[in-house]
Amino acid sequence: MSISSPARDFSHDPVVVDVRLDETETEWGIIIKERGAVNARVLGQLATVVVGVALLCAGILMAAMNRHDIPSALWAVQMAVCALFVVVGALMIYGARSTGQTQTEFDFRTKVLRRRQIGSGKIIRSMRLTNADQIAMVRTEQGAGIAARPTDTSLAEVLVSGPQGQVFAIYHRLIAVIG
């Protein structure tokens, strides 16, 4: 991805998108989260939870069944299947707790950019912004985006994407702070 000037590469025509950016002001900077329509990741997460709960319930119900009429060899198999259902169901529920969504934090005091996983708070990427050339506007499916390029590489990463008006305002604010 090449880094270029926003004035040359963007028209100011409004773009209809289903994503909006939620900006949260803090004493140290801003936090930006992308909010959009229900997507496949959220539906997949919901399906995983439903299947996990079904397996967990099936395992518990199988363990609670009357075992007096079952031969001991089959009882051992039944308990193994119960344990398998409970473990797999619990792992599916545990694995689906994270949405995989991220938030971008711009710390204006220290000039550090952070990408954090929503839910766990785990920092995925942290980058010090030393000059304005590291930040650029790029075209995205949602209209516009802000890309950042670390000083040690020539590859840029899209951090935030959304409607052009919101992205332009954030971009100009970043350039003013980093300047």
C-alpha angles and dihedrals in degrees: 000000000000123000115228144160117282094220094064099041105043135067115206094232112132114254120209109228136164093220127085131180123237110209119197118192117218132178090257102039141297137311117210125197126180113230119190147147121303106287137194093265092060092045090049090050091051092048090050092053092048093050091044092052090047092052092046092051092045091052093049093046092049090052091050094052119114106270099184093093095047121090113244094248091056091043090060090051090047091053091048091052090046091052091047092051093048094047095045092044092050091047091051092051091046093047093050094055092091117069094201089233120136137204126212120223124196111196106201095187096057097022092234126145119208133186111204130186110241112238100020099046090222113156109234098180136006124187134175112224109216101168141010092252089076092066124065143164116245135181116254137173088261092055108265139006143191115237126191128202121201115226092242097058141041094222119099126209123213107235105174131016131179144101114354095237094056094042093049091052092051092044094052090047091053093048090050092053098042094037 
